[in-house]
Short mmCIF file of C-alpha atoms and ligand atoms in Angstrom, two decimals:
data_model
loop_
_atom_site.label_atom_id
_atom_site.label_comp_id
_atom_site.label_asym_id
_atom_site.label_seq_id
_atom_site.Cartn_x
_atom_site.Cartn_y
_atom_site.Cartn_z
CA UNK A 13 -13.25 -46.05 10.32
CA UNK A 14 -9.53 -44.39 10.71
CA UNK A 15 -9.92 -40.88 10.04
CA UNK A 16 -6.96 -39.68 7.94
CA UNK A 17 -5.12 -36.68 9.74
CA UNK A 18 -5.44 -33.55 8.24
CA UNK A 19 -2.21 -31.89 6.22
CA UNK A 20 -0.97 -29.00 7.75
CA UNK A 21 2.13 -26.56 8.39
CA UNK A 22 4.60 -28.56 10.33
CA UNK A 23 6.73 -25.64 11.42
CA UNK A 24 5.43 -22.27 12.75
CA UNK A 25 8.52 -20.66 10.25
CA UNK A 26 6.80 -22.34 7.47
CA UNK A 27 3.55 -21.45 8.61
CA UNK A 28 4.54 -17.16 8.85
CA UNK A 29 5.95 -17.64 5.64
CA UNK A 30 3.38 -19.05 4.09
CA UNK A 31 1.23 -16.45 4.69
CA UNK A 32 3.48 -13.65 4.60
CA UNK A 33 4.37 -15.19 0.93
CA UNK A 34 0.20 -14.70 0.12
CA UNK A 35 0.18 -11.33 1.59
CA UNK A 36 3.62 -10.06 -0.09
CA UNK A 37 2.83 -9.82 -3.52
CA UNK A 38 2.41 -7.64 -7.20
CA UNK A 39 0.38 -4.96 -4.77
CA UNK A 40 3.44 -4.53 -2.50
CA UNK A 41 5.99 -4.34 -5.31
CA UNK A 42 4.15 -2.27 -8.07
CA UNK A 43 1.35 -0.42 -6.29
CA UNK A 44 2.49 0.54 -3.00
CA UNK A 45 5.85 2.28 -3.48
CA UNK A 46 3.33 4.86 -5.97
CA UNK A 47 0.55 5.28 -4.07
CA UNK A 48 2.81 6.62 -1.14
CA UNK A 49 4.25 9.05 -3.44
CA UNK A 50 0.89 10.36 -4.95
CA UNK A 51 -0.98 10.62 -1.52
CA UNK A 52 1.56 12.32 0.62
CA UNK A 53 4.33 10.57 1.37
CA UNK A 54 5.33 10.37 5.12
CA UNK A 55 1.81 11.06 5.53
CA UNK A 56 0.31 8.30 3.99
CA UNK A 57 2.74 5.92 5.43
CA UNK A 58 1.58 6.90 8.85
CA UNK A 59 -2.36 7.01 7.64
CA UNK A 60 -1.57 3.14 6.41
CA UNK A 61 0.72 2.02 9.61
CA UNK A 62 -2.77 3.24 11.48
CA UNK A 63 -5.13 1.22 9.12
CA UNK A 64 -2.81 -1.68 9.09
CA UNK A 65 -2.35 -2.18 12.68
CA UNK A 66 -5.18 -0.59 13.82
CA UNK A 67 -7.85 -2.47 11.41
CA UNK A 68 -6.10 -5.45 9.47
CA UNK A 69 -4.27 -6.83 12.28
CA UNK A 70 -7.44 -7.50 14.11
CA UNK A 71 -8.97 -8.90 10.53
CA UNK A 72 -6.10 -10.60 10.42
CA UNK A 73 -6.75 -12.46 13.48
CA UNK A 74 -10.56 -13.17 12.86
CA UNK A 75 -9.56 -15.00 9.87
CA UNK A 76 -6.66 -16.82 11.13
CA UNK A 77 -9.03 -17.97 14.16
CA UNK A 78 -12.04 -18.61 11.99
CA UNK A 79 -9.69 -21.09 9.82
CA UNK A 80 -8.47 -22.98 12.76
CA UNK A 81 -11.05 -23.18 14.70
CA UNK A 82 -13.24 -24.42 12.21
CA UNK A 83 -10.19 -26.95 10.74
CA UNK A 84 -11.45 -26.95 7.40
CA UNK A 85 -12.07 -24.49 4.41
CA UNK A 86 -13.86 -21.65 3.27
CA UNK A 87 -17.64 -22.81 3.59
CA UNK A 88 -16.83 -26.03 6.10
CA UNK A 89 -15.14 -23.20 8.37
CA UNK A 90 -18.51 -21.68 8.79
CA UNK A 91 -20.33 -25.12 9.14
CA UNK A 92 -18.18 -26.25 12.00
CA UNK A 93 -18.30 -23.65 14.01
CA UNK A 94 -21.89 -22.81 14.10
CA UNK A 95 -24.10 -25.61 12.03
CA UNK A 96 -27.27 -23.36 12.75
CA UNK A 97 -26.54 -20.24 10.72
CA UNK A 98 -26.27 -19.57 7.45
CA UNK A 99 -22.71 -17.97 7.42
CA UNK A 100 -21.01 -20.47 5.55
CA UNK A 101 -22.82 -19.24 2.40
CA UNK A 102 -20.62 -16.21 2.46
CA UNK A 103 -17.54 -18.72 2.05
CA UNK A 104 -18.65 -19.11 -1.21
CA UNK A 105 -17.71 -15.64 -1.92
CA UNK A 106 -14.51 -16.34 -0.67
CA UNK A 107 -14.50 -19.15 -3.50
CA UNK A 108 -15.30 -16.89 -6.09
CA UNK A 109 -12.98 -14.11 -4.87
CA UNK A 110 -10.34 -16.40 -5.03
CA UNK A 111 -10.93 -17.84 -8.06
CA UNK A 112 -11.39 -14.73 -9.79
CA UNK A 113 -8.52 -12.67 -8.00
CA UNK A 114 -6.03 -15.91 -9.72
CA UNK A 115 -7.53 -15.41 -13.29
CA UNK A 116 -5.95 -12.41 -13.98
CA UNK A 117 -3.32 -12.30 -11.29
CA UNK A 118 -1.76 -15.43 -13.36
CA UNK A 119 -2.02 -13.47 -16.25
CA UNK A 120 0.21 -10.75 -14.94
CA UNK A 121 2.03 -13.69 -13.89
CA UNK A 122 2.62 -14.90 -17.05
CA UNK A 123 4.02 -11.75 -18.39
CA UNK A 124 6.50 -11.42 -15.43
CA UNK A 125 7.73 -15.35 -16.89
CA UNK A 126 8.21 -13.64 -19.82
CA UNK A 127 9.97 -10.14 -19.07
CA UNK A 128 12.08 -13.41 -16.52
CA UNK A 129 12.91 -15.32 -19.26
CA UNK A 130 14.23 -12.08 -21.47
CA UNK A 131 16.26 -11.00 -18.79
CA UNK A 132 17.66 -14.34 -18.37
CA UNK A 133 18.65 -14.08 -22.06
CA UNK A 134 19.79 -10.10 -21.92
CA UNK A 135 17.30 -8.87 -24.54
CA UNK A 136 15.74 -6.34 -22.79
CA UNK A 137 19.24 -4.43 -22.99
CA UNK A 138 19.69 -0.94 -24.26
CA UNK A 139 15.87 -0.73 -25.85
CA UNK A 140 14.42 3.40 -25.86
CA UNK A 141 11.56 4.00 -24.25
CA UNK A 142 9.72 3.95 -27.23
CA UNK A 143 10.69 0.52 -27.72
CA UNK A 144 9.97 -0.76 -24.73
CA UNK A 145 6.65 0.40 -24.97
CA UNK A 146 6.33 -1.35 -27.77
CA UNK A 147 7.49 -4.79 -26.91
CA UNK A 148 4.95 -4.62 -23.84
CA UNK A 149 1.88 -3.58 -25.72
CA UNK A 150 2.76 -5.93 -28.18
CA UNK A 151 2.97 -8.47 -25.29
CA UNK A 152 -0.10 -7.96 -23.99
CA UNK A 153 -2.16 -7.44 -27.22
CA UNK A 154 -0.67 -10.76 -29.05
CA UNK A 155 -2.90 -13.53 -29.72
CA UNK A 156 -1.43 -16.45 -28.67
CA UNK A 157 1.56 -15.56 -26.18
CA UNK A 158 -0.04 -14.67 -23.59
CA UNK A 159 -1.96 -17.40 -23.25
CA UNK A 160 1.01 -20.07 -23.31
CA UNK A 161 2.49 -17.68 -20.47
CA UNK A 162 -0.82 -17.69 -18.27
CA UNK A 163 -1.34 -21.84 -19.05
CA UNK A 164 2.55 -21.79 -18.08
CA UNK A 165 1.96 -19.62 -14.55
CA UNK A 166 -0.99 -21.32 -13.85
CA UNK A 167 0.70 -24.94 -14.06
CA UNK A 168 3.63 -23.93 -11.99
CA UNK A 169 0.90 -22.33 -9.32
CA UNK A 170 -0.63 -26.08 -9.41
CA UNK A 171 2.63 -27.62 -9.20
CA UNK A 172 3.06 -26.79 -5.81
CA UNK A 173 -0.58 -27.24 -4.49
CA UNK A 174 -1.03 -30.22 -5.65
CA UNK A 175 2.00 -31.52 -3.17
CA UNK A 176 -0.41 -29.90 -0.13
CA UNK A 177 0.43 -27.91 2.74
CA UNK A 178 3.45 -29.43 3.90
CA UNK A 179 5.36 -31.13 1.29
CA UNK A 180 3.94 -28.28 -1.31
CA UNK A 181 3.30 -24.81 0.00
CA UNK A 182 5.35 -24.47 3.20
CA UNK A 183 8.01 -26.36 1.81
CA UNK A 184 8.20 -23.98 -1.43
CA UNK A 185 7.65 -20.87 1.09
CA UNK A 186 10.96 -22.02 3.44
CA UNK A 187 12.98 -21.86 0.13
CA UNK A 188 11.72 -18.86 -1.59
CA UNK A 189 10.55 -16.44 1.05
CA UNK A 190 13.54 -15.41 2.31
CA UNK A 191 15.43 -15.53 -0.76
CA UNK A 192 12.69 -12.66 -1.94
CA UNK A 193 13.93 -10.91 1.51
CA UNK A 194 17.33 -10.89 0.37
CA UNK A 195 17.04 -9.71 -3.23
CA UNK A 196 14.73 -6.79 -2.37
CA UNK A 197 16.96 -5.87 0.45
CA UNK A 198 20.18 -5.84 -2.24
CA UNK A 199 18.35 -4.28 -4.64
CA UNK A 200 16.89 -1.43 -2.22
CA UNK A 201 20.93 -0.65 -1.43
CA UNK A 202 22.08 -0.65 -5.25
CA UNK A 203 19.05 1.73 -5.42
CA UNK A 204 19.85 4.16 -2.80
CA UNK A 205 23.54 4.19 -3.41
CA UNK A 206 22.48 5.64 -7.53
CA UNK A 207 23.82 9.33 -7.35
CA UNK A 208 20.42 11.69 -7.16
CA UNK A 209 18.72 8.71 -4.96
CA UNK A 210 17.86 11.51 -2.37
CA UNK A 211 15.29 12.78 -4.39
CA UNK A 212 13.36 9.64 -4.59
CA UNK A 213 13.90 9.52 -0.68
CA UNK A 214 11.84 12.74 -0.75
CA UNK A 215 8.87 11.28 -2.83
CA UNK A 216 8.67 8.30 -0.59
CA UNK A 217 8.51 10.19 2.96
CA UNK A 218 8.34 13.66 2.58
CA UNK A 219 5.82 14.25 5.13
CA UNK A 220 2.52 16.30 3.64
CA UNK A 221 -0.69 16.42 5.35
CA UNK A 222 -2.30 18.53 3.09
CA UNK A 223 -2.31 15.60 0.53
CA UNK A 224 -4.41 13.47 3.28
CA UNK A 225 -8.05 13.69 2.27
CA UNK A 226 -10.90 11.26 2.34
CA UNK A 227 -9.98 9.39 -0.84
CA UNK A 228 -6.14 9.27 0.53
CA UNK A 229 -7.55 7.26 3.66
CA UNK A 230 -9.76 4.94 1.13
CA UNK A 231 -6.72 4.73 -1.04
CA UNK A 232 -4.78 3.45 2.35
CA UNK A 233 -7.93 1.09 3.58
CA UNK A 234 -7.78 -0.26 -0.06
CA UNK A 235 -4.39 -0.84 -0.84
CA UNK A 236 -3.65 -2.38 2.74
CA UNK A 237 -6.68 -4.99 2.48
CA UNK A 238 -5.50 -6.18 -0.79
CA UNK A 239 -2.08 -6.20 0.27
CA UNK A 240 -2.93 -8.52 3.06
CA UNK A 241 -4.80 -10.89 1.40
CA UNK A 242 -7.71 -9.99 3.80
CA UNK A 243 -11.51 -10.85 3.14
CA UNK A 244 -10.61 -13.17 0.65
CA UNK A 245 -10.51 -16.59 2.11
CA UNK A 246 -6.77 -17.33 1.89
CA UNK A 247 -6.11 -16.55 5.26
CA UNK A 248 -8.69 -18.46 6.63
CA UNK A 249 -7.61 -21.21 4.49
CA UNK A 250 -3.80 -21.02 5.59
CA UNK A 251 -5.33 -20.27 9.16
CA UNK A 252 -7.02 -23.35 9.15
CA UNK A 253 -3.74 -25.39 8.43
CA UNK A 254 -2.44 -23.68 11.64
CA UNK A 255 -0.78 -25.89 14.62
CA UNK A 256 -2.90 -25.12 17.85
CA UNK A 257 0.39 -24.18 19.89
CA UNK A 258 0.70 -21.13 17.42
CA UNK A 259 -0.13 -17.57 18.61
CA UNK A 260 -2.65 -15.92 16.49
CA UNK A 261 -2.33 -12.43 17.78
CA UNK A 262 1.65 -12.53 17.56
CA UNK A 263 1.35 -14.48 14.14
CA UNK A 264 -0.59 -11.91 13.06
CA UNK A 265 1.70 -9.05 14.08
CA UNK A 266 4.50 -10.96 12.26
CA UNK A 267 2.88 -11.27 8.94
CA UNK A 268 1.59 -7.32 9.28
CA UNK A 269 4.81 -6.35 10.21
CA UNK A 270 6.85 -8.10 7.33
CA UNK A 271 4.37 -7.05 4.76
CA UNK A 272 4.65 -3.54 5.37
CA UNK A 273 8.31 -3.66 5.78
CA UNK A 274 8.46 -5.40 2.23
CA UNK A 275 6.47 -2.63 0.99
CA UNK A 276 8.73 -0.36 2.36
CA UNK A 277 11.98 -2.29 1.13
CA UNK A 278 10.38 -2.59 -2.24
CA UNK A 279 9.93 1.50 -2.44
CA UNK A 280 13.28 1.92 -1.45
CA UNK A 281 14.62 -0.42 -4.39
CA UNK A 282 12.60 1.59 -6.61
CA UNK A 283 11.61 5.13 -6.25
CA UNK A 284 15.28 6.08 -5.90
CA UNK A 285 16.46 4.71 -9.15
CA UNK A 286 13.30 5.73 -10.78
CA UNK A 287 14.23 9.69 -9.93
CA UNK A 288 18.32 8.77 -10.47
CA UNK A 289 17.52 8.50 -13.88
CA UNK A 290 15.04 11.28 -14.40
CA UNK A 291 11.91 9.08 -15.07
CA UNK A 292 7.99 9.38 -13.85
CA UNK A 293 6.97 7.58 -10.79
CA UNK A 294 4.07 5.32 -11.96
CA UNK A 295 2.26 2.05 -10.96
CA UNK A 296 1.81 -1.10 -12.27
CA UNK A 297 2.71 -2.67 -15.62
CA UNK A 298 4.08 0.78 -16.85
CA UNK A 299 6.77 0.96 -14.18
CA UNK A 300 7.89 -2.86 -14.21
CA UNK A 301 7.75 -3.44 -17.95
CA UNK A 302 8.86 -0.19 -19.15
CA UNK A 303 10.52 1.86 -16.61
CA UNK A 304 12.83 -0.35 -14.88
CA UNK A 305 13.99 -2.46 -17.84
CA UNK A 306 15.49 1.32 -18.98
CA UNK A 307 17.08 1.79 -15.36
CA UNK A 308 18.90 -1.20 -15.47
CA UNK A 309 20.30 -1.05 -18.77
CA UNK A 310 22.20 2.35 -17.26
CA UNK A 311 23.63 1.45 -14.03
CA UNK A 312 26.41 -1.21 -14.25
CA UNK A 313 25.94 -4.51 -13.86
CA UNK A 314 21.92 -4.00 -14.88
CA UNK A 315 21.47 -6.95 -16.38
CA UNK A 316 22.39 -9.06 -13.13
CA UNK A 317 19.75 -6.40 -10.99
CA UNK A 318 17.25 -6.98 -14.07
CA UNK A 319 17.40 -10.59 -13.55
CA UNK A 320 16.90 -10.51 -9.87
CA UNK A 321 14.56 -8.25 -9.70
CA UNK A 322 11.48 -10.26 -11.99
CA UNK A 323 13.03 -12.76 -10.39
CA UNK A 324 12.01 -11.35 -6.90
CA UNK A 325 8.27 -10.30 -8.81
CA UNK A 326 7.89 -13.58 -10.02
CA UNK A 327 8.33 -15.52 -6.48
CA UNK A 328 5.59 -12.48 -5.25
CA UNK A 329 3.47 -13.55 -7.58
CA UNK A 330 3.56 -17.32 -7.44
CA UNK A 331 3.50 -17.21 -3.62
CA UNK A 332 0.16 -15.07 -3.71
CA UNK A 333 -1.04 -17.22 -6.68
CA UNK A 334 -0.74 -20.18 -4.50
CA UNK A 335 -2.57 -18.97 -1.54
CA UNK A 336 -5.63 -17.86 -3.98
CA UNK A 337 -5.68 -21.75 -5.68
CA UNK A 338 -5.34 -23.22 -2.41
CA UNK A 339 -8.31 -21.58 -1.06
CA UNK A 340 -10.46 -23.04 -4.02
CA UNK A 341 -9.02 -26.33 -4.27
CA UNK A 342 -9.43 -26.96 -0.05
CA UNK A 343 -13.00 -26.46 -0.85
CA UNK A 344 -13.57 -28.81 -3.87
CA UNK A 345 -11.27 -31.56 -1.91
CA UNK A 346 -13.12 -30.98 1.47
CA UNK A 347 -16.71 -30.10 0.40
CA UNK A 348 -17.27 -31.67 -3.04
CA UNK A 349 -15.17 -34.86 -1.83
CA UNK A 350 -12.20 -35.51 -4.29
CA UNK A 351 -9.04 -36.05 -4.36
CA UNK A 352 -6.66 -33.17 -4.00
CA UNK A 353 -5.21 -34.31 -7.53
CA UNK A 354 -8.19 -34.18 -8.55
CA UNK A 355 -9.49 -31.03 -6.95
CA UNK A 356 -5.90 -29.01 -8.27
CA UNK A 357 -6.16 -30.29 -11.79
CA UNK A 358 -10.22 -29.49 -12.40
CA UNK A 359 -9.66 -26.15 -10.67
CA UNK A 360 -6.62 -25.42 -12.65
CA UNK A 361 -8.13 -26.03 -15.75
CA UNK A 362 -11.20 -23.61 -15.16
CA UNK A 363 -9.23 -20.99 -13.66
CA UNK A 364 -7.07 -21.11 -16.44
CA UNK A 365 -10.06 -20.97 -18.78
CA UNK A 366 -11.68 -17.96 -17.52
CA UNK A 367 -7.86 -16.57 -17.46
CA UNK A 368 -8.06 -16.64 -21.25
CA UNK A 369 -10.84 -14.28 -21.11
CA UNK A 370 -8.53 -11.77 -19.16
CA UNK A 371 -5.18 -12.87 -21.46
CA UNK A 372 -6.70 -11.76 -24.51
CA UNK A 373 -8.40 -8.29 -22.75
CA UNK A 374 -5.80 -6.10 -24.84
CA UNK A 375 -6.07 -8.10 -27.87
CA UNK A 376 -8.21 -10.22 -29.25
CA UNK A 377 -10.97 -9.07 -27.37
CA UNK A 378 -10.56 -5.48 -26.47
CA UNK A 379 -13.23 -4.88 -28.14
CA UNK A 380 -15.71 -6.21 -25.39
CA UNK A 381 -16.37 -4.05 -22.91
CA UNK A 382 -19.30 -3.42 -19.92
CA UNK A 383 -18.98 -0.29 -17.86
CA UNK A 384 -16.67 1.17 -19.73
CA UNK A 385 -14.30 -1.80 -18.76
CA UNK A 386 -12.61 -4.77 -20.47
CA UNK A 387 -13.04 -7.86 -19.39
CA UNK A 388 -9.38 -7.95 -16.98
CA UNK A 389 -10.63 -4.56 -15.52
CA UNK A 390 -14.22 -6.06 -14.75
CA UNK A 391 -12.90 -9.41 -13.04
CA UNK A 392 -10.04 -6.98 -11.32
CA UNK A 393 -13.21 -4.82 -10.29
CA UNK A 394 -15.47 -7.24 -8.97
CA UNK A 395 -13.43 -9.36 -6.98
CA UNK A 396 -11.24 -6.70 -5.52
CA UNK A 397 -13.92 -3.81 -5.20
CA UNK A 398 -16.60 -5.38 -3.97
CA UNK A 399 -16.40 -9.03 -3.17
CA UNK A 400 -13.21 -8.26 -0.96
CA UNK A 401 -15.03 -5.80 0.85
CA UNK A 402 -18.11 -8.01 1.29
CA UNK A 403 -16.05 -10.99 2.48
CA UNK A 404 -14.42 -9.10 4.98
CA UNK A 405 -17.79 -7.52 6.76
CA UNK A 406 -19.09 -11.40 6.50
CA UNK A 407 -15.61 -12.19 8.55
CA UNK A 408 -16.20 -9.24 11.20
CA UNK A 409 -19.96 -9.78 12.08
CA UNK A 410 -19.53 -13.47 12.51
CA UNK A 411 -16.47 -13.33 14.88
CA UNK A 412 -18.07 -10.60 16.40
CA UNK A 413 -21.93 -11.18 16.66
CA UNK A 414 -22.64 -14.84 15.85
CA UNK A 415 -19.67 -16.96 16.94
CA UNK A 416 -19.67 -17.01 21.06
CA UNK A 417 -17.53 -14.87 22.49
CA UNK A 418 -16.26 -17.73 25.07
CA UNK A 419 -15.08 -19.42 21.39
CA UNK A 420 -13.50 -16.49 19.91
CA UNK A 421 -11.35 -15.77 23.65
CA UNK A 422 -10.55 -19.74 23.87
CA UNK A 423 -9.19 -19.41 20.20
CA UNK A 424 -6.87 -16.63 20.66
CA UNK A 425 -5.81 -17.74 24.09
CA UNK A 426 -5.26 -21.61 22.87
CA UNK A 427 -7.62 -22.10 25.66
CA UNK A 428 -6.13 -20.27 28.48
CA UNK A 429 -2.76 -21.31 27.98
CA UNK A 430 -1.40 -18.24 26.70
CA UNK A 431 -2.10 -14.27 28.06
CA UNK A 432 -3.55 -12.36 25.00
CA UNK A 433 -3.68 -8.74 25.66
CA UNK A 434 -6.08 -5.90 24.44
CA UNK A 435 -8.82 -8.30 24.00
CA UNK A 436 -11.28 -5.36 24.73
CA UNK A 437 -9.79 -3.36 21.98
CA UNK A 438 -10.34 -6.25 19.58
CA UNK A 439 -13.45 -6.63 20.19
CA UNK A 440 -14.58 -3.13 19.70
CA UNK A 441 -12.59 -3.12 16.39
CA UNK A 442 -14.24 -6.11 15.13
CA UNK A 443 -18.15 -5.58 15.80
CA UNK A 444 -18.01 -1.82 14.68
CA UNK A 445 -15.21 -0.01 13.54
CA UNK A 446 -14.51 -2.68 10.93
CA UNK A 447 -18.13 -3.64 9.32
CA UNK A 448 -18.83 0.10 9.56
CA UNK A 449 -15.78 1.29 8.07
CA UNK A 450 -15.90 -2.02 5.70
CA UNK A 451 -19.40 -0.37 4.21
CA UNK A 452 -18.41 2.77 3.86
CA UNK A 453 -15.50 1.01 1.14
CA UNK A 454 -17.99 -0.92 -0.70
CA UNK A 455 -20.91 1.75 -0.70
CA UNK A 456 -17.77 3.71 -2.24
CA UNK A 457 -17.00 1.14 -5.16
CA UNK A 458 -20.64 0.87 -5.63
CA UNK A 459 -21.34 4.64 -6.24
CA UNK A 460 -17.32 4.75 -8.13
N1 LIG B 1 -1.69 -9.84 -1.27
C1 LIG B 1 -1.37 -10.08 -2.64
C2 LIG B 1 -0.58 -8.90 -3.19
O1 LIG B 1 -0.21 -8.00 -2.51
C3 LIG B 1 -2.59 -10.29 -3.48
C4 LIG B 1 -3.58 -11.24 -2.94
C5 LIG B 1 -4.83 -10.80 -2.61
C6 LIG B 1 -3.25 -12.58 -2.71
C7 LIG B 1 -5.76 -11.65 -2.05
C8 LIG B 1 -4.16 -13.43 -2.16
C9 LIG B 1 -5.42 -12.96 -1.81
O2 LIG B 1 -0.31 -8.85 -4.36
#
């Protein structure tokens, strides 16, 4: 029987920014440029350039390796490279983490097409504060909006996976990736060039040591995990779809590299405009939905940055969103044995059910609550808190104490044809400093 060959990227370009566009996302644009500020500046920069480089990169690598040496997704990964142990059940977390990471990320997705869309049509012009405030909560609390936004996010997520790797994702990633690179770096120079940008500067890398405590490092291991995508199955799954001519440890480097800068970029378009015009740093919805839209309706030509930037958050979004469906729908094609029509539709459809649940967590049912959370925070929570964490440890031991060593050295080397340096560092990162300082994360969201 002819075997049918396995999609892939085509390109190493499209295959660096197809996983820079999972790893660049709502956590670089709306998360990191605060975080900095609130945990000391300069100092927390240098606390995450450690973490990232020091930590990720090598995660980065395991998964990348794991995907492509295996050839296949989440739980086959596992299967193929060792049939004996029972490691592939932990790429069912991945599954889940995936899954649950896209049901409320679309959400937030949806509400970016929306805040798009007014833009597009200038309405968010000259609105107070006050009204602003407003508009989002009412937004977010409505019954049915929401919901038509999410079902809208979630169909353009699956309008791209269902084309596959190469005639879907890495085409979509060529075009939009380094459009995103442009914006934000236009954006960041209309920011800094706002009179009283310097004091924004001083938020962002004013260095203070004093802030760095335990929590600041957690706050740093955190926020560069999620950023990353790491120990949630997407990079396996892109890793997987990796030529075998490609470089894992310079790929790897690349995409750690370019994230970070983004980050940075993305703080510089910000912060500075945020303390031209006198506001509060914050994080999150607050600052896109309510802080900016009043920024741009003072500086001149506003409504063009408006426009570009939800523009810029939207492509963030929808390139992370497709990474996190990808990851599920390789498994139902490759595992369940369907079609990838199929497999993108079904998956859709649930994701987009349990999505619902999250839509309608300020409104209709903000009245449900466990822990103390609603039902957004608790999928937010459990997929990012502790099933990231756990994924990740799974990743670390079984590079590191199950998969043969000979394996893991052929797979970063492309059998001996390239020199890979540091191997002995890698190594020491990956069997203890990561699942040790892995637990000490989770054992942390466990306790709160
Ligand atoms: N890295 C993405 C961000 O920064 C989020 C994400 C996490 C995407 C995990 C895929 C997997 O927003």
């Amino acid at each position: 029987m002819e075997t049918k060959k396995r999609d892939g990227f085509n390109s190493r370009i499209g295959a660096l920014l197809a996983i820079i566009g999972s790893a660049v996302g709502l956590g670089n644009l709306w998360r990191f440029p605060y975080v900095v500020g609130e945990n000391g500046g300069g100092a927390f920069i240098i606390v995450y350039l450690i973490i990232s480089f020091g930590l990720c990169t090598p995660l980065m690598m395991t998964e990348l390796l794991i995907g492509r040496r295996g050839k296949s997704n989440v739980v086959g990964a596992f299967k193929a490279i060792d049939s004996k142990s029972k490691f592939y059940y932990s790429g069912y977390i991945f599954v889940l983490a995936s899954f649950l990471i896209l049901s409320f990320y679309s959400v937030v997705g949806g509400w970016v097409l929306h805040y798009l869309g007014e833009s597009l049509t200038f309405s968010l012009s000259n609105l107070s504060s006050e009204d602003l405030t407003l508009h989002f909560k009412n937004l977010v609390s409505a019954p049915v909006r929401p919901l038509l936004l999410h079902f809208l996010f979630m169909f353009l997520t699956a309008s791209v996976v269902i084309f596959g790797i190469e005639k879907g994702i890495e085409k979509m990633s060529k075009i939009f990736m380094p459009i995103l690179f442009v914006f934000i770096v236009v954006l960041a120079i209309r920011s800094l060039t706002l009179p009283g940008a310097g004091q924004g500067l001083n938020f962002l890398f004013n260095i203070d040591f004093s802030k760095i405590t335990m929590n600041t490092v957690f706050e740093a291991l955190g926020q560069s995990f999620f950023s990353l995508s790491l120990g949630i199955g997407c990079i396996i799954t892109y890793g997987s779809y990796m030529r075998s001519e490609e470089n894992i440890m310079k790929s790897s480097i690349v995409v750690v590299s370019s994230d970070i800068l983004f980050a940075l970029i993305a703080g510089l378009a910000i912060i500075p405009a945020v303390f031209a015009f006198n506001f509060e740093p914050a994080a999150g919805p607050g600052l896109v939905f309510i802080v900016l839209p009043q920024i741009f309706s003072q500086i001149a030509g506003g409504s063009v940055f408006q426009i570009i930037f939800f523009f810029i958050l939207f492509i963030a979004a929808i390139t992370s969103s497709i990474s996190l469906l990808e990851t599920v729908v390789a498994y139902v094609v490759e595992e369940l044995k369907i079609t990838r029509r199929k497999a993108t539709i079904y998956t859709s459809i649930i994701i987009t059910i349990v999505g619902c649940f999250c839509a309608l967590s300020e409104g209709a049912l903000a009245d449900f609550k466990l822990f103390g959370l609603n039902f957004f925070s608790l999928v937010e929570t459990l997929a990012s808190n502790i099933l990231l964490p756990l994924g990740s440890i799974f990743i670390a031991i079984f590079a590191s104490w199950v998969m043969k060593k000979k394996d893991v050295v052929e797979e970063l080397s492309n059998y001996g044809t390239i020199k890979v340096k540091n191997l002995g560092y890698y190594f020491v990162i990956v069997k203890f400093v990561a699942p040790i300082a892995i637990s000490f994360i989770l054992i942390k969201s466990l306790l709160f």
